Amino acid sequence: EVQLVESGGNLVQPGGSLRLSCAGSGFVFGSHWMSWVRQAPGKGLEWVANIKHDGSEKYYVDSVRGRFIISRDNVKKSLYLQMNSLGAEDTAVYYCARRSGGNSGYFASWGQGTLVTVSS
Amino acid sequence: DIVMTQSPDSLAVSLGERATINCKSSQSVLYSSNNKNYLAWYQQKPGLPPKLLIYWASTRESGVPDRFSGSESGTDFTLTISSLQAEDVAVYYCQQYYSYPITFGQGTRLEIK
């Protein structure tokens, strides 16, 4: 069974930084593109970033490019999201997801999410 | 960016009746090389992550009940629940994966009438 477990969410002040982690199990982690998707409280879904299975390609939504960095460690079977210069608009539940399909991909497996709150 | 627009924003349907949710893409998400529409549907219940229902516009994910079906006509896509069950109360999202950035519809809230 595919399992994705996020951690690292917290309350952080505007302008601060946070690093999210996602541990994968039940599948060959190093063979899959991985993604972060977020959901602001009471709002819809917003894709954040994708990373290729070997880390050689990364894609970001415009609103986080230059502030967030997606990375992975296939030995540790873990996905990361380094978030810098955080603003109130980044407050959301952040989901780790395993990408499937072609092109930018759809999301067949999701973690339970970790809450990031940006507030003073 | 490809804009995904769902309709209606909310929907109330009686148990056992058909529910239809629409999604329109601002441009084609049909990949000519394989003749596939890069469109997925998700179901999200309160407090839970989204669950994949449909991909390639009409392929049902393993384990998804066959009362859920997807169809397409050009840039218009439809998710149909043939006979609404109480457990289908949720918010439904469409998503295009034809190109970056990946974009979702705004969601359709489905309730019991």
mmCIF file of C-alpha atoms in Angstrom:
data_model
loop_
_atom_site.group_PDB
_atom_site.id
_atom_site.type_symbol
_atom_site.label_atom_id
_atom_site.label_comp_id
_atom_site.label_asym_id
_atom_site.label_seq_id
_atom_site.Cartn_x
_atom_site.Cartn_y
_atom_site.Cartn_z
ATOM 1 C CA GLU A 1 0.000 0.000 0.000
ATOM 2 C CA VAL A 2 1.299 3.422 -0.966
ATOM 3 C CA GLN A 3 1.820 5.663 2.059
ATOM 4 C CA LEU A 4 2.875 9.283 2.108
ATOM 5 C CA VAL A 5 3.391 10.992 5.446
ATOM 6 C CA GLU A 6 4.052 14.718 5.623
ATOM 7 C CA SER A 7 5.643 16.554 8.511
ATOM 8 C CA GLY A 8 7.103 19.926 9.332
ATOM 9 C CA GLY A 9 4.040 22.131 9.243
ATOM 10 C CA ASN A 10 3.960 24.836 11.882
ATOM 11 C CA LEU A 11 3.117 28.414 12.748
ATOM 12 C CA VAL A 12 5.708 30.746 11.242
ATOM 13 C CA GLN A 13 6.021 34.524 11.136
ATOM 14 C CA PRO A 14 5.737 36.428 7.852
ATOM 15 C CA GLY A 15 9.078 36.465 6.102
ATOM 16 C CA GLY A 16 10.141 33.280 7.822
ATOM 17 C CA SER A 17 11.153 29.884 6.475
ATOM 18 C CA LEU A 18 9.983 26.337 6.931
ATOM 19 C CA ARG A 19 10.954 22.955 5.556
ATOM 20 C CA LEU A 20 8.347 20.307 4.909
ATOM 21 C CA SER A 21 9.133 16.619 4.570
ATOM 22 C CA CYS A 22 7.240 13.700 3.102
ATOM 23 C CA ALA A 23 8.183 10.072 3.716
ATOM 24 C CA GLY A 24 7.105 7.581 1.105
ATOM 25 C CA SER A 25 6.628 3.839 1.488
ATOM 26 C CA GLY A 26 4.888 0.959 -0.231
ATOM 27 C CA PHE A 27 6.270 1.813 -3.665
ATOM 28 C CA VAL A 28 9.584 2.324 -5.428
ATOM 29 C CA PHE A 29 10.036 5.952 -4.401
ATOM 30 C CA GLY A 30 12.965 6.618 -6.715
ATOM 31 C CA SER A 31 10.958 5.628 -9.798
ATOM 32 C CA HIS A 32 8.227 8.252 -9.477
ATOM 33 C CA TRP A 33 7.806 11.953 -10.033
ATOM 34 C CA MET A 34 6.578 13.587 -6.823
ATOM 35 C CA SER A 35 4.576 16.708 -6.137
ATOM 36 C CA TRP A 36 3.380 19.218 -3.572
ATOM 37 C CA VAL A 37 -0.189 20.497 -3.710
ATOM 38 C CA ARG A 38 -1.651 22.969 -1.226
ATOM 39 C CA GLN A 39 -5.074 24.018 -0.050
ATOM 40 C CA ALA A 40 -5.724 27.267 1.773
ATOM 41 C CA PRO A 41 -8.360 27.056 4.527
ATOM 42 C CA GLY A 42 -11.803 26.700 2.969
ATOM 43 C CA LYS A 43 -10.387 27.062 -0.536
ATOM 44 C CA GLY A 44 -9.624 24.880 -3.532
ATOM 45 C CA LEU A 45 -6.568 22.934 -4.559
ATOM 46 C CA GLU A 46 -3.417 24.592 -5.893
ATOM 47 C CA TRP A 47 -0.515 22.696 -7.395
ATOM 48 C CA VAL A 48 2.819 23.944 -6.023
ATOM 49 C CA ALA A 49 5.701 21.948 -7.488
ATOM 50 C CA ASN A 50 6.798 18.757 -9.266
ATOM 51 C CA ILE A 51 10.143 16.984 -9.213
ATOM 52 C CA LYS A 52 11.333 14.261 -11.545
ATOM 53 C CA HIS A 53 12.265 10.871 -10.122
ATOM 54 C CA ASP A 54 15.991 11.664 -10.231
ATOM 55 C CA GLY A 55 15.632 15.314 -9.232
ATOM 56 C CA SER A 56 16.895 16.541 -12.603
ATOM 57 C CA GLU A 57 13.718 18.455 -13.478
ATOM 58 C CA LYS A 58 11.667 20.726 -11.253
ATOM 59 C CA TYR A 59 8.571 22.796 -11.981
ATOM 60 C CA TYR A 60 6.870 25.436 -9.857
ATOM 61 C CA VAL A 61 3.722 27.508 -9.881
ATOM 62 C CA ASP A 62 4.607 31.161 -10.508
ATOM 63 C CA SER A 63 3.502 32.298 -7.050
ATOM 64 C CA VAL A 64 6.236 30.268 -5.307
ATOM 65 C CA ARG A 65 9.027 30.225 -7.897
ATOM 66 C CA GLY A 66 12.158 31.780 -6.409
ATOM 67 C CA ARG A 67 10.894 31.302 -2.841
ATOM 68 C CA PHE A 68 10.225 27.550 -2.592
ATOM 69 C CA ILE A 69 12.578 24.696 -3.464
ATOM 70 C CA ILE A 70 11.436 21.140 -4.042
ATOM 71 C CA SER A 71 13.995 18.390 -3.515
ATOM 72 C CA ARG A 72 14.201 14.701 -2.756
ATOM 73 C CA ASP A 73 16.434 12.036 -1.266
ATOM 74 C CA ASN A 74 15.705 8.698 -2.906
ATOM 75 C CA VAL A 75 17.883 6.811 -0.431
ATOM 76 C CA LYS A 76 15.780 8.141 2.427
ATOM 77 C CA LYS A 77 12.610 7.842 0.299
ATOM 78 C CA SER A 78 11.764 11.399 1.176
ATOM 79 C CA LEU A 79 10.460 14.502 -0.538
ATOM 80 C CA TYR A 80 11.068 18.017 0.749
ATOM 81 C CA LEU A 81 9.761 21.527 0.286
ATOM 82 C CA GLN A 82 11.948 24.389 1.505
ATOM 83 C CA MET A 83 9.750 27.445 1.869
ATOM 84 C CA ASN A 84 11.329 30.887 2.244
ATOM 85 C CA SER A 85 9.973 34.435 2.466
ATOM 86 C CA LEU A 86 6.644 33.122 3.614
ATOM 87 C CA GLY A 87 3.571 35.309 3.467
ATOM 88 C CA ALA A 88 0.003 35.022 4.676
ATOM 89 C CA GLU A 89 -0.976 33.760 1.222
ATOM 90 C CA ASP A 90 1.116 30.640 1.843
ATOM 91 C CA THR A 91 -1.094 29.557 4.745
ATOM 92 C CA ALA A 92 -2.471 26.191 3.694
ATOM 93 C CA VAL A 93 -2.499 22.467 4.183
ATOM 94 C CA TYR A 94 0.377 21.123 2.109
ATOM 95 C CA TYR A 95 -0.097 17.696 0.559
ATOM 96 C CA CYS A 96 2.598 15.451 -0.775
ATOM 97 C CA ALA A 97 1.404 13.467 -3.794
ATOM 98 C CA ARG A 98 2.749 10.824 -6.113
ATOM 99 C CA ARG A 99 2.445 11.927 -9.708
ATOM 100 C CA SER A 100 1.153 9.573 -12.363
ATOM 101 C CA GLY A 101 0.419 9.793 -16.065
ATOM 102 C CA GLY A 102 2.180 11.895 -18.647
ATOM 103 C CA ASN A 103 3.040 15.548 -19.137
ATOM 104 C CA SER A 104 2.536 17.407 -15.861
ATOM 105 C CA GLY A 105 0.687 14.480 -14.333
ATOM 106 C CA TYR A 106 -2.281 13.646 -12.148
ATOM 107 C CA PHE A 107 -2.160 12.546 -8.518
ATOM 108 C CA ALA A 108 -3.070 8.973 -7.689
ATOM 109 C CA SER A 109 -1.799 8.962 -4.094
ATOM 110 C CA TRP A 110 -1.877 11.694 -1.470
ATOM 111 C CA GLY A 111 -0.620 12.150 2.049
ATOM 112 C CA GLN A 112 -2.824 13.412 4.851
ATOM 113 C CA GLY A 113 -1.323 16.882 4.676
ATOM 114 C CA THR A 114 0.557 19.178 7.023
ATOM 115 C CA LEU A 115 -0.687 22.623 8.045
ATOM 116 C CA VAL A 116 1.438 25.701 7.533
ATOM 117 C CA THR A 117 0.186 28.878 9.170
ATOM 118 C CA VAL A 118 1.911 32.165 8.412
ATOM 119 C CA SER A 119 0.955 34.757 10.981
ATOM 120 C CA SER A 120 2.490 37.206 13.424
ATOM 121 C CA ASP B 1 -2.148 29.045 -18.112
ATOM 122 C CA ILE B 2 -5.079 26.729 -18.777
ATOM 123 C CA VAL B 3 -8.092 27.866 -16.773
ATOM 124 C CA MET B 4 -10.475 25.176 -15.563
ATOM 125 C CA THR B 5 -14.017 26.355 -14.862
ATOM 126 C CA GLN B 6 -16.478 24.090 -13.095
ATOM 127 C CA SER B 7 -20.233 24.380 -12.972
ATOM 128 C CA PRO B 8 -22.238 24.562 -10.900
ATOM 129 C CA ASP B 9 -20.415 25.736 -7.769
ATOM 130 C CA SER B 10 -22.811 23.686 -5.691
ATOM 131 C CA LEU B 11 -25.375 21.034 -6.399
ATOM 132 C CA ALA B 12 -28.082 19.286 -4.380
ATOM 133 C CA VAL B 13 -29.362 15.956 -5.637
ATOM 134 C CA SER B 14 -31.759 13.411 -4.144
ATOM 135 C CA LEU B 15 -30.469 10.008 -3.117
ATOM 136 C CA GLY B 16 -30.577 7.592 -6.036
ATOM 137 C CA GLU B 17 -30.755 10.371 -8.598
ATOM 138 C CA ARG B 18 -28.129 11.357 -11.162
ATOM 139 C CA ALA B 19 -25.590 14.066 -10.386
ATOM 140 C CA THR B 20 -23.717 15.865 -13.156
ATOM 141 C CA ILE B 21 -20.735 18.144 -12.696
ATOM 142 C CA ASN B 22 -19.224 20.078 -15.568
ATOM 143 C CA CYS B 23 -15.702 21.313 -16.206
ATOM 144 C CA LYS B 24 -14.545 23.460 -19.096
ATOM 145 C CA SER B 25 -10.926 24.051 -20.058
ATOM 146 C CA SER B 26 -9.855 27.366 -21.584
ATOM 147 C CA GLN B 27 -7.940 25.483 -24.264
ATOM 148 C CA SER B 28 -7.695 21.956 -25.528
ATOM 149 C CA VAL B 29 -6.118 19.380 -23.230
ATOM 150 C CA LEU B 30 -6.164 16.739 -25.959
ATOM 151 C CA TYR B 31 -2.717 15.427 -26.827
ATOM 152 C CA SER B 32 -2.756 14.618 -30.531
ATOM 153 C CA SER B 33 0.028 12.028 -30.346
ATOM 154 C CA ASN B 34 -2.061 9.630 -28.236
ATOM 155 C CA ASN B 35 -5.558 11.117 -28.644
ATOM 156 C CA LYS B 36 -5.966 11.390 -24.879
ATOM 157 C CA ASN B 37 -7.467 14.202 -22.854
ATOM 158 C CA TYR B 38 -5.212 15.094 -19.938
ATOM 159 C CA LEU B 39 -8.031 15.609 -17.466
ATOM 160 C CA ALA B 40 -8.592 14.104 -14.018
ATOM 161 C CA TRP B 41 -11.395 14.229 -11.445
ATOM 162 C CA TYR B 42 -11.037 14.112 -7.669
ATOM 163 C CA GLN B 43 -13.389 13.738 -4.731
ATOM 164 C CA GLN B 44 -12.590 15.434 -1.428
ATOM 165 C CA LYS B 45 -14.462 14.825 1.793
ATOM 166 C CA PRO B 46 -14.094 17.148 4.806
ATOM 167 C CA GLY B 47 -10.806 16.793 6.616
ATOM 168 C CA LEU B 48 -9.413 14.312 4.105
ATOM 169 C CA PRO B 49 -7.037 14.590 1.155
ATOM 170 C CA PRO B 50 -8.453 14.435 -2.353
ATOM 171 C CA LYS B 51 -9.096 11.031 -3.869
ATOM 172 C CA LEU B 52 -8.508 10.325 -7.549
ATOM 173 C CA LEU B 53 -11.672 9.160 -9.299
ATOM 174 C CA ILE B 54 -11.042 9.506 -13.029
ATOM 175 C CA TYR B 55 -8.011 10.130 -15.256
ATOM 176 C CA TRP B 56 -7.580 10.464 -19.009
ATOM 177 C CA ALA B 57 -11.036 12.093 -18.762
ATOM 178 C CA SER B 58 -12.885 8.790 -18.637
ATOM 179 C CA THR B 59 -10.707 6.060 -17.081
ATOM 180 C CA ARG B 60 -11.948 5.074 -13.657
ATOM 181 C CA GLU B 61 -9.292 4.624 -10.991
ATOM 182 C CA SER B 62 -9.062 1.146 -9.485
ATOM 183 C CA GLY B 63 -11.576 0.668 -6.668
ATOM 184 C CA VAL B 64 -13.818 3.565 -7.672
ATOM 185 C CA PRO B 65 -17.482 2.494 -7.906
ATOM 186 C CA ASP B 66 -18.835 2.219 -11.422
ATOM 187 C CA ARG B 67 -21.566 4.739 -10.678
ATOM 188 C CA PHE B 68 -18.829 7.346 -11.299
ATOM 189 C CA SER B 69 -18.080 8.055 -14.943
ATOM 190 C CA GLY B 70 -16.306 10.729 -16.954
ATOM 191 C CA SER B 71 -16.947 11.981 -20.448
ATOM 192 C CA GLU B 72 -15.693 14.668 -22.775
ATOM 193 C CA SER B 73 -16.759 16.785 -25.709
ATOM 194 C CA GLY B 74 -14.029 19.054 -26.998
ATOM 195 C CA THR B 75 -13.006 21.259 -24.080
ATOM 196 C CA ASP B 76 -16.078 20.325 -22.029
ATOM 197 C CA PHE B 77 -15.831 17.525 -19.498
ATOM 198 C CA THR B 78 -18.456 15.891 -17.324
ATOM 199 C CA LEU B 79 -18.357 13.817 -14.161
ATOM 200 C CA THR B 80 -21.534 11.830 -13.684
ATOM 201 C CA ILE B 81 -22.679 9.955 -10.620
ATOM 202 C CA SER B 82 -25.421 7.695 -11.908
ATOM 203 C CA SER B 83 -27.201 7.043 -8.620
ATOM 204 C CA LEU B 84 -26.210 9.300 -5.757
ATOM 205 C CA GLN B 85 -25.294 7.630 -2.482
ATOM 206 C CA ALA B 86 -25.000 9.335 0.890
ATOM 207 C CA GLU B 87 -21.235 8.747 0.924
ATOM 208 C CA ASP B 88 -20.839 10.755 -2.279
ATOM 209 C CA VAL B 89 -21.361 14.042 -0.434
ATOM 210 C CA ALA B 90 -18.088 15.853 -1.090
ATOM 211 C CA VAL B 91 -16.391 18.546 -3.112
ATOM 212 C CA TYR B 92 -15.350 17.491 -6.599
ATOM 213 C CA TYR B 93 -12.446 18.972 -8.561
ATOM 214 C CA CYS B 94 -11.292 18.640 -12.144
ATOM 215 C CA GLN B 95 -7.606 19.049 -13.015
ATOM 216 C CA GLN B 96 -5.723 19.392 -16.269
ATOM 217 C CA TYR B 97 -2.294 17.847 -16.649
ATOM 218 C CA TYR B 98 -1.731 18.762 -20.283
ATOM 219 C CA SER B 99 0.780 21.455 -19.430
ATOM 220 C CA TYR B 100 2.413 23.410 -16.645
ATOM 221 C CA PRO B 101 1.235 24.945 -14.488
ATOM 222 C CA ILE B 102 -1.097 22.165 -13.409
ATOM 223 C CA THR B 103 -4.475 23.759 -12.741
ATOM 224 C CA PHE B 104 -7.614 22.718 -10.921
ATOM 225 C CA GLY B 105 -11.197 23.820 -11.226
ATOM 226 C CA GLN B 106 -12.589 25.806 -8.326
ATOM 227 C CA GLY B 107 -14.565 22.824 -7.029
ATOM 228 C CA THR B 108 -18.212 21.773 -6.965
ATOM 229 C CA ARG B 109 -19.887 21.030 -3.647
ATOM 230 C CA LEU B 110 -22.319 18.120 -3.882
ATOM 231 C CA GLU B 111 -25.012 17.737 -1.248
ATOM 232 C CA ILE B 112 -28.086 15.628 -0.655
ATOM 233 C CA LYS B 113 -31.425 17.252 -1.414
#
